[in-house]
CSV table of N, CA and C in Angstrom, one decimal:
chain,number,residue,atom,x,y,z
A,1,MET,N,-91.5,32.6,-41.9
A,1,MET,CA,-91.2,34.0,-41.7
A,1,MET,C,-89.7,34.2,-41.3
A,2,PRO,N,-89.2,33.4,-40.3
A,2,PRO,CA,-87.8,33.5,-39.9
A,2,PRO,C,-86.8,33.4,-41.1
A,3,ARG,N,-87.1,32.5,-42.0
A,3,ARG,CA,-86.3,32.3,-43.2
A,3,ARG,C,-86.2,33.5,-44.1
A,4,ARG,N,-87.4,34.2,-44.2
A,4,ARG,CA,-87.5,35.4,-45.0
A,4,ARG,C,-86.6,36.5,-44.4
A,5,ILE,N,-86.7,36.6,-43.1
A,5,ILE,CA,-85.9,37.6,-42.4
A,5,ILE,C,-84.4,37.3,-42.5
A,6,LEU,N,-84.0,36.0,-42.4
A,6,LEU,CA,-82.6,35.6,-42.5
A,6,LEU,C,-82.1,35.9,-43.9
A,7,LYS,N,-83.0,35.6,-44.9
A,7,LYS,CA,-82.6,35.9,-46.3
A,7,LYS,C,-82.4,37.4,-46.5
A,8,LEU,N,-83.3,38.2,-46.0
A,8,LEU,CA,-83.2,39.7,-46.2
A,8,LEU,C,-82.0,40.2,-45.5
A,9,TYR,N,-81.7,39.7,-44.3
A,9,TYR,CA,-80.5,40.1,-43.5
A,9,TYR,C,-79.2,39.7,-44.3
A,10,SER,N,-79.2,38.6,-44.9
A,10,SER,CA,-78.1,38.1,-45.7
A,10,SER,C,-77.8,39.1,-46.9
A,11,ILE,N,-78.9,39.4,-47.6
A,11,ILE,CA,-78.8,40.3,-48.8
A,11,ILE,C,-78.3,41.7,-48.3
A,12,LEU,N,-78.9,42.2,-47.2
A,12,LEU,CA,-78.5,43.5,-46.8
A,12,LEU,C,-77.0,43.5,-46.3
A,13,SER,N,-76.6,42.4,-45.7
A,13,SER,CA,-75.2,42.3,-45.3
A,13,SER,C,-74.2,42.3,-46.5
A,14,ALA,N,-74.7,41.6,-47.5
A,14,ALA,CA,-73.8,41.6,-48.8
A,14,ALA,C,-73.7,43.0,-49.4
A,15,PHE,N,-74.8,43.7,-49.4
A,15,PHE,CA,-74.7,45.1,-49.9
A,15,PHE,C,-73.8,46.0,-49.1
A,16,VAL,N,-73.9,45.9,-47.8
A,16,VAL,CA,-73.0,46.7,-46.9
A,16,VAL,C,-71.6,46.3,-47.1
A,17,LEU,N,-71.3,45.0,-47.2
A,17,LEU,CA,-69.9,44.5,-47.4
A,17,LEU,C,-69.4,45.0,-48.8
A,18,CYS,N,-70.2,44.9,-49.8
A,18,CYS,CA,-69.7,45.4,-51.2
A,18,CYS,C,-69.5,46.9,-51.1
A,19,GLY,N,-70.4,47.6,-50.5
A,19,GLY,CA,-70.1,49.1,-50.4
A,19,GLY,C,-68.9,49.4,-49.7
A,20,ALA,N,-68.6,48.7,-48.6
A,20,ALA,CA,-67.4,49.0,-47.8
A,20,ALA,C,-66.1,48.6,-48.6
A,21,LEU,N,-66.2,47.5,-49.4
A,21,LEU,CA,-65.0,47.2,-50.2
A,21,LEU,C,-64.8,48.2,-51.3
A,22,LEU,N,-65.9,48.6,-52.0
A,22,LEU,CA,-65.8,49.6,-53.0
A,22,LEU,C,-65.2,50.9,-52.5
A,23,TYR,N,-65.7,51.4,-51.3
A,23,TYR,CA,-65.2,52.6,-50.7
A,23,TYR,C,-63.7,52.4,-50.3
A,24,ALA,N,-63.3,51.3,-49.8
A,24,ALA,CA,-61.9,51.1,-49.4
A,24,ALA,C,-61.0,51.1,-50.6
A,25,SER,N,-61.4,50.4,-51.7
A,25,SER,CA,-60.6,50.4,-52.9
A,25,SER,C,-60.5,51.7,-53.5
A,26,ALA,N,-61.5,52.5,-53.5
A,26,ALA,CA,-61.5,53.9,-54.1
A,26,ALA,C,-60.6,54.8,-53.3
A,27,ALA,N,-60.6,54.7,-51.9
A,27,ALA,CA,-59.8,55.5,-51.1
A,27,ALA,C,-58.3,55.1,-51.3
A,28,SER,N,-58.0,53.8,-51.4
A,28,SER,CA,-56.6,53.5,-51.5
A,28,SER,C,-56.1,53.8,-52.9
A,29,ALA,N,-57.0,53.7,-53.9
A,29,ALA,CA,-56.6,54.1,-55.3
A,29,ALA,C,-56.2,55.6,-55.3
A,30,GLU,N,-57.0,56.4,-54.7
A,30,GLU,CA,-56.7,57.9,-54.7
A,30,GLU,C,-55.4,58.2,-54.0
A,31,LEU,N,-55.0,57.4,-53.0
A,31,LEU,CA,-53.9,57.7,-52.2
A,31,LEU,C,-52.7,56.7,-52.6
A,32,ALA,N,-52.7,56.3,-53.8
A,32,ALA,CA,-51.7,55.4,-54.3
A,32,ALA,C,-50.3,56.0,-54.3
A,33,PRO,N,-49.3,55.3,-54.2
A,33,PRO,CA,-47.9,55.9,-54.3
A,33,PRO,C,-47.7,56.4,-55.7
A,34,GLN,N,-46.9,57.5,-55.7
A,34,GLN,CA,-46.6,58.1,-57.0
A,34,GLN,C,-45.1,58.2,-57.1
A,35,SER,N,-44.6,58.3,-58.3
A,35,SER,CA,-43.2,58.4,-58.5
A,35,SER,C,-42.9,59.4,-59.7
A,36,SER,N,-41.7,59.9,-59.6
A,36,SER,CA,-41.2,60.9,-60.6
A,36,SER,C,-39.7,60.6,-60.8
A,37,ARG,N,-39.3,60.6,-62.1
A,37,ARG,CA,-37.9,60.4,-62.5
A,37,ARG,C,-37.5,61.5,-63.4
A,38,ALA,N,-36.4,62.2,-63.0
A,38,ALA,CA,-35.9,63.3,-63.8
A,38,ALA,C,-34.5,63.5,-63.3
A,39,GLY,N,-33.6,63.9,-64.3
A,39,GLY,CA,-32.2,64.3,-63.9
A,39,GLY,C,-31.5,63.2,-63.2
A,40,GLY,N,-31.8,61.9,-63.5
A,40,GLY,CA,-31.1,60.8,-62.9
A,40,GLY,C,-31.5,60.5,-61.5
A,41,VAL,N,-32.6,61.2,-61.0
A,41,VAL,CA,-33.1,61.0,-59.6
A,41,VAL,C,-34.5,60.5,-59.6
A,42,SER,N,-34.8,59.4,-59.0
A,42,SER,CA,-36.2,59.0,-58.8
A,42,SER,C,-36.7,59.3,-57.4
A,43,ILE,N,-37.9,59.8,-57.4
A,43,ILE,CA,-38.6,60.1,-56.1
A,43,ILE,C,-39.9,59.4,-56.1
A,44,SER,N,-40.1,58.6,-55.0
A,44,SER,CA,-41.4,57.9,-54.8
A,44,SER,C,-42.1,58.5,-53.5
A,45,VAL,N,-43.4,58.8,-53.6
A,45,VAL,CA,-44.1,59.3,-52.5
A,45,VAL,C,-45.3,58.5,-52.2
A,46,GLN,N,-45.5,58.2,-50.9
A,46,GLN,CA,-46.7,57.4,-50.5
A,46,GLN,C,-47.3,58.2,-49.3
A,47,PRO,N,-48.6,58.7,-49.5
A,47,PRO,CA,-49.2,59.3,-48.3
A,47,PRO,C,-49.4,58.2,-47.2
A,48,VAL,N,-49.0,58.5,-46.0
A,48,VAL,CA,-49.1,57.5,-44.9
A,48,VAL,C,-50.2,57.8,-44.0
A,49,GLU,N,-50.4,59.1,-43.7
A,49,GLU,CA,-51.5,59.5,-42.8
A,49,GLU,C,-52.0,60.9,-43.3
A,50,VAL,N,-53.1,60.9,-43.9
A,50,VAL,CA,-53.8,62.1,-44.4
A,50,VAL,C,-55.2,62.1,-44.1
A,51,SER,N,-55.6,61.5,-42.9
A,51,SER,CA,-57.0,61.4,-42.6
A,51,SER,C,-57.5,62.8,-42.0
A,52,ALA,N,-58.8,63.0,-42.1
A,52,ALA,CA,-59.5,64.2,-41.7
A,52,ALA,C,-59.3,64.5,-40.2
A,53,GLY,N,-59.2,63.4,-39.4
A,53,GLY,CA,-59.0,63.6,-37.9
A,53,GLY,C,-57.6,63.7,-37.4
A,54,ALA,N,-56.6,63.6,-38.3
A,54,ALA,CA,-55.2,63.7,-37.9
A,54,ALA,C,-54.8,65.1,-37.7
A,55,THR,N,-53.9,65.3,-36.8
A,55,THR,CA,-53.4,66.7,-36.6
A,55,THR,C,-52.1,67.0,-37.4
A,56,THR,N,-51.5,65.9,-37.8
A,56,THR,CA,-50.3,66.0,-38.8
A,56,THR,C,-50.6,65.0,-39.9
A,57,TRP,N,-50.0,65.4,-41.1
A,57,TRP,CA,-50.1,64.5,-42.2
A,57,TRP,C,-48.7,64.0,-42.5
A,58,LYS,N,-48.6,62.8,-42.9
A,58,LYS,CA,-47.2,62.2,-43.1
A,58,LYS,C,-47.2,61.5,-44.5
A,59,PHE,N,-46.0,61.7,-45.1
A,59,PHE,CA,-45.7,61.1,-46.5
A,59,PHE,C,-44.4,60.4,-46.4
A,60,LYS,N,-44.4,59.2,-46.9
A,60,LYS,CA,-43.1,58.4,-46.9
A,60,LYS,C,-42.5,58.7,-48.3
A,61,LEU,N,-41.2,59.0,-48.3
A,61,LEU,CA,-40.5,59.3,-49.5
A,61,LEU,C,-39.3,58.4,-49.6
A,62,VAL,N,-39.0,58.0,-50.9
A,62,VAL,CA,-37.8,57.2,-51.2
A,62,VAL,C,-37.2,57.9,-52.4
A,63,LEU,N,-35.9,58.3,-52.2
A,63,LEU,CA,-35.1,58.9,-53.3
A,63,LEU,C,-34.0,58.0,-53.7
A,64,ASP,N,-33.7,57.9,-55.0
A,64,ASP,CA,-32.7,57.0,-55.5
A,64,ASP,C,-32.0,57.7,-56.7
A,65,THR,N,-30.6,57.5,-56.7
A,65,THR,CA,-29.8,58.0,-57.8
A,65,THR,C,-28.6,57.2,-58.0
A,66,HIS,N,-28.0,57.2,-59.1
A,66,HIS,CA,-26.7,56.5,-59.4
A,66,HIS,C,-25.7,57.5,-59.9
A,67,SER,N,-26.1,58.8,-59.8
A,67,SER,CA,-25.1,59.8,-60.2
A,67,SER,C,-25.3,61.0,-59.2
A,68,GLY,N,-24.2,61.3,-58.6
A,68,GLY,CA,-24.3,62.5,-57.6
A,68,GLY,C,-24.7,62.0,-56.3
A,69,SER,N,-25.1,63.0,-55.5
A,69,SER,CA,-25.4,62.8,-54.1
A,69,SER,C,-26.8,63.4,-53.8
A,70,LEU,N,-27.6,62.8,-53.0
A,70,LEU,CA,-28.9,63.3,-52.6
A,70,LEU,C,-28.8,64.2,-51.4
A,71,GLY,N,-28.4,65.5,-51.6
A,71,GLY,CA,-28.2,66.4,-50.6
A,71,GLY,C,-29.4,67.3,-50.2
A,72,ASP,N,-30.6,66.9,-50.7
A,72,ASP,CA,-31.8,67.7,-50.5
A,72,ASP,C,-32.1,67.9,-49.0
A,73,ASP,N,-32.4,69.1,-48.6
A,73,ASP,CA,-33.0,69.4,-47.3
A,73,ASP,C,-34.5,69.3,-47.4
A,74,LEU,N,-35.1,68.1,-47.4
A,74,LEU,CA,-36.5,67.9,-47.7
A,74,LEU,C,-37.4,68.7,-46.8
A,75,ALA,N,-37.1,68.9,-45.6
A,75,ALA,CA,-38.0,69.7,-44.7
A,75,ALA,C,-38.1,71.1,-45.1
A,76,ARG,N,-37.1,71.6,-45.9
A,76,ARG,CA,-37.1,73.0,-46.4
A,76,ARG,C,-37.6,73.1,-47.8
A,77,THR,N,-37.4,72.1,-48.6
A,77,THR,CA,-37.7,72.2,-50.0
A,77,THR,C,-39.0,71.5,-50.4
A,78,ALA,N,-39.7,70.9,-49.5
A,78,ALA,CA,-41.0,70.3,-49.8
A,78,ALA,C,-42.1,71.2,-49.2
A,79,THR,N,-43.2,71.3,-50.0
A,79,THR,CA,-44.3,72.1,-49.7
A,79,THR,C,-45.6,71.3,-49.9
A,80,LEU,N,-46.5,71.3,-49.0
A,80,LEU,CA,-47.9,70.7,-49.2
A,80,LEU,C,-48.8,71.9,-49.6
A,81,VAL,N,-49.5,71.7,-50.7
A,81,VAL,CA,-50.5,72.7,-51.2
A,81,VAL,C,-51.9,72.1,-51.1
A,82,ASP,N,-52.7,72.8,-50.4
A,82,ASP,CA,-54.1,72.3,-50.2
A,82,ASP,C,-55.0,72.6,-51.4
A,83,GLY,N,-56.2,72.2,-51.4
A,83,GLY,CA,-57.1,72.4,-52.5
A,83,GLY,C,-57.4,73.9,-52.9
A,84,THR,N,-57.2,74.8,-51.9
A,84,THR,CA,-57.4,76.2,-52.2
A,84,THR,C,-56.1,76.9,-52.7
A,85,GLY,N,-55.0,76.1,-52.8
A,85,GLY,CA,-53.8,76.7,-53.3
A,85,GLY,C,-52.9,77.2,-52.2
A,86,LYS,N,-53.3,77.1,-50.9
A,86,LYS,CA,-52.5,77.6,-49.8
A,86,LYS,C,-51.3,76.6,-49.5
A,87,PRO,N,-50.1,77.1,-49.5
A,87,PRO,CA,-48.9,76.3,-49.2
A,87,PRO,C,-48.8,76.1,-47.7
A,88,HIS,N,-48.3,74.9,-47.4
A,88,HIS,CA,-48.0,74.5,-46.0
A,88,HIS,C,-46.5,74.0,-45.9
A,89,ALA,N,-45.7,74.6,-45.1
A,89,ALA,CA,-44.3,74.2,-45.0
A,89,ALA,C,-44.2,72.9,-44.2
A,90,ALA,N,-43.2,72.1,-44.5
A,90,ALA,CA,-43.1,70.9,-43.7
A,90,ALA,C,-42.7,71.2,-42.3
A,91,LEU,N,-43.1,70.3,-41.4
A,91,LEU,CA,-42.7,70.4,-40.0
A,91,LEU,C,-41.4,69.7,-39.7
A,92,GLY,N,-41.1,68.7,-40.5
A,92,GLY,CA,-39.9,68.0,-40.3
A,92,GLY,C,-39.7,66.8,-41.2
A,93,TRP,N,-38.5,66.3,-41.2
A,93,TRP,CA,-38.1,65.1,-41.9
A,93,TRP,C,-37.5,64.1,-40.9
A,94,GLU,N,-38.0,62.9,-40.9
A,94,GLU,CA,-37.5,61.8,-40.1
A,94,GLU,C,-37.0,60.7,-41.0
A,95,GLY,N,-35.7,60.6,-41.2
A,95,GLY,CA,-35.2,59.5,-42.1
A,95,GLY,C,-33.7,59.7,-42.3
A,96,ASP,N,-33.3,59.2,-43.4
A,96,ASP,CA,-31.9,59.2,-43.8
A,96,ASP,C,-31.4,60.7,-43.9
A,97,PRO,N,-30.2,61.0,-43.5
A,97,PRO,CA,-29.6,62.3,-43.6
A,97,PRO,C,-29.3,62.6,-45.1
A,98,ALA,N,-29.0,63.9,-45.3
A,98,ALA,CA,-28.7,64.3,-46.7
A,98,ALA,C,-27.4,63.6,-47.1
A,99,GLY,N,-27.3,63.3,-48.4
A,99,GLY,CA,-26.1,62.6,-48.9
A,99,GLY,C,-26.4,61.2,-49.4
A,100,GLY,N,-25.4,60.6,-50.1
A,100,GLY,CA,-25.6,59.3,-50.6
A,100,GLY,C,-26.4,59.1,-51.8
A,101,HIS,N,-26.6,57.9,-52.2
A,101,HIS,CA,-27.4,57.6,-53.4
A,101,HIS,C,-28.8,57.1,-53.1
A,102,HIS,N,-29.1,56.7,-51.9
A,102,HIS,CA,-30.4,56.2,-51.6
A,102,HIS,C,-30.8,56.8,-50.2
A,103,ARG,N,-32.1,57.4,-50.2
A,103,ARG,CA,-32.6,58.0,-49.0
A,103,ARG,C,-34.0,57.6,-48.8
A,104,SER,N,-34.5,57.4,-47.6
A,104,SER,CA,-35.9,57.2,-47.3
A,104,SER,C,-36.2,57.8,-46.0
A,105,GLY,N,-37.5,58.2,-45.8
A,105,GLY,CA,-37.9,58.8,-44.6
A,105,GLY,C,-39.4,59.3,-44.7
A,106,VAL,N,-39.8,60.0,-43.7
A,106,VAL,CA,-41.2,60.5,-43.6
A,106,VAL,C,-41.1,62.0,-43.5
A,107,LEU,N,-41.9,62.7,-44.3
A,107,LEU,CA,-42.1,64.2,-44.2
A,107,LEU,C,-43.4,64.4,-43.5
A,108,THR,N,-43.4,65.3,-42.5
A,108,THR,CA,-44.6,65.6,-41.7
A,108,THR,C,-45.0,67.1,-41.9
A,109,PHE,N,-46.3,67.2,-42.0
A,109,PHE,CA,-46.9,68.6,-42.2
A,109,PHE,C,-48.0,68.7,-41.2
A,110,LYS,N,-48.3,70.0,-40.8
A,110,LYS,CA,-49.5,70.2,-40.0
A,110,LYS,C,-50.7,70.0,-41.0
A,111,ALA,N,-51.7,69.2,-40.5
A,111,ALA,CA,-52.9,68.9,-41.3
A,111,ALA,C,-53.6,70.2,-41.6
A,112,PRO,N,-54.0,70.4,-42.9
A,112,PRO,CA,-54.8,71.6,-43.3
A,112,PRO,C,-56.2,71.5,-42.6
A,113,SER,N,-56.7,72.7,-42.3
A,113,SER,CA,-58.0,72.7,-41.7
A,113,SER,C,-58.8,73.8,-42.4
A,114,PRO,N,-60.0,73.5,-42.9
A,114,PRO,CA,-60.6,72.2,-43.0
A,114,PRO,C,-59.9,71.3,-44.0
A,115,PRO,N,-60.1,70.0,-43.9
A,115,PRO,CA,-59.5,69.1,-44.8
A,115,PRO,C,-59.9,69.4,-46.2
A,116,PRO,N,-58.9,69.5,-47.1
A,116,PRO,CA,-59.1,69.8,-48.5
A,116,PRO,C,-59.7,68.6,-49.3
A,117,GLU,N,-60.2,68.9,-50.5
A,117,GLU,CA,-60.7,67.8,-51.3
A,117,GLU,C,-59.6,67.2,-52.1
A,118,GLY,N,-58.5,67.9,-52.2
A,118,GLY,CA,-57.3,67.4,-52.9
A,118,GLY,C,-56.1,68.0,-52.3
A,119,LEU,N,-54.9,67.4,-52.6
A,119,LEU,CA,-53.7,68.0,-52.1
A,119,LEU,C,-52.6,67.7,-53.1
A,120,GLU,N,-51.5,68.5,-53.0
A,120,GLU,CA,-50.4,68.4,-53.9
A,120,GLU,C,-49.1,68.6,-53.0
A,121,LEU,N,-48.2,67.7,-53.3
A,121,LEU,CA,-46.9,67.8,-52.6
A,121,LEU,C,-45.9,68.2,-53.7
A,122,ARG,N,-45.2,69.3,-53.4
A,122,ARG,CA,-44.2,69.9,-54.3
A,122,ARG,C,-42.8,69.7,-53.7
A,123,ILE,N,-41.9,69.2,-54.5
A,123,ILE,CA,-40.5,69.1,-54.0
A,123,ILE,C,-39.6,69.9,-55.0
A,124,VAL,N,-38.9,70.9,-54.5
A,124,VAL,CA,-38.0,71.7,-55.3
A,124,VAL,C,-36.6,71.1,-55.1
A,125,ARG,N,-36.0,70.8,-56.3
A,125,ARG,CA,-34.6,70.2,-56.2
A,125,ARG,C,-33.7,71.1,-56.9
A,126,ASN,N,-32.5,71.3,-56.3
A,126,ASN,CA,-31.5,72.2,-56.8
A,126,ASN,C,-31.1,71.7,-58.2
A,127,GLY,N,-31.0,72.6,-59.1
A,127,GLY,CA,-30.6,72.3,-60.5
A,127,GLY,C,-31.7,71.8,-61.4
A,128,GLU,N,-32.9,71.7,-60.9
A,128,GLU,CA,-34.1,71.3,-61.7
A,128,GLU,C,-34.9,72.5,-62.0
A,129,ALA,N,-35.4,72.7,-63.2
A,129,ALA,CA,-36.1,73.9,-63.6
A,129,ALA,C,-37.5,74.0,-62.9
A,130,ALA,N,-38.1,72.9,-62.7
A,130,ALA,CA,-39.5,72.9,-62.1
A,130,ALA,C,-39.6,71.9,-60.9
A,131,PRO,N,-40.5,72.2,-60.0
A,131,PRO,CA,-40.6,71.3,-58.8
A,131,PRO,C,-41.2,70.0,-59.3
A,132,ARG,N,-40.9,68.9,-58.5
A,132,ARG,CA,-41.6,67.6,-58.7
A,132,ARG,C,-42.9,67.8,-58.0
A,133,VAL,N,-44.0,67.4,-58.7
A,133,VAL,CA,-45.4,67.6,-58.2
A,133,VAL,C,-46.1,66.2,-58.1
A,134,PHE,N,-46.7,66.0,-57.0
A,134,PHE,CA,-47.4,64.7,-56.7
A,134,PHE,C,-48.8,65.2,-56.2
A,135,ARG,N,-49.9,64.7,-56.9
A,135,ARG,CA,-51.3,65.1,-56.5
A,135,ARG,C,-52.1,63.9,-56.2
A,136,TRP,N,-53.1,64.1,-55.2
A,136,TRP,CA,-54.0,63.1,-54.8
A,136,TRP,C,-55.4,63.8,-54.6
A,137,ASN,N,-56.5,63.1,-54.9
A,137,ASN,CA,-57.8,63.6,-54.6
A,137,ASN,C,-58.2,62.8,-53.3
A,138,LEU,N,-58.8,63.6,-52.4
A,138,LEU,CA,-59.2,63.0,-51.1
A,138,LEU,C,-60.7,62.7,-51.0
A,139,LYS,N,-61.5,63.3,-51.9
A,139,LYS,CA,-62.9,63.0,-51.8
A,139,LYS,C,-63.4,62.5,-53.1
């Protein structure tokens, strides 16, 4: 009898572990870094903190160019759009100041409530016809 219980426990543990691994890989795939290249400027975005329990959401950005200067005021030109289409202005930018060919930092937003099923980060750049758009599914 004890061997049967041990075997059953081992099988159940394996199922739980597989489920946790599948959930973790799906969550990380949904929140994978994204990048956009246009007009000689590349922008990479990685959600850093977008959990349901967080009061602020954070996104790590990296901007690179070899022509011109990166003078974007990202706290002013970036908008988080929740699943209902409601825009949320950035609370701030912590990172490299405007200018130069390479910038990185973190954009912070107030976390939408209730947490949306998906989100979109829009970055408007001077001289570009359309905003750069980065989308993730959260559920």
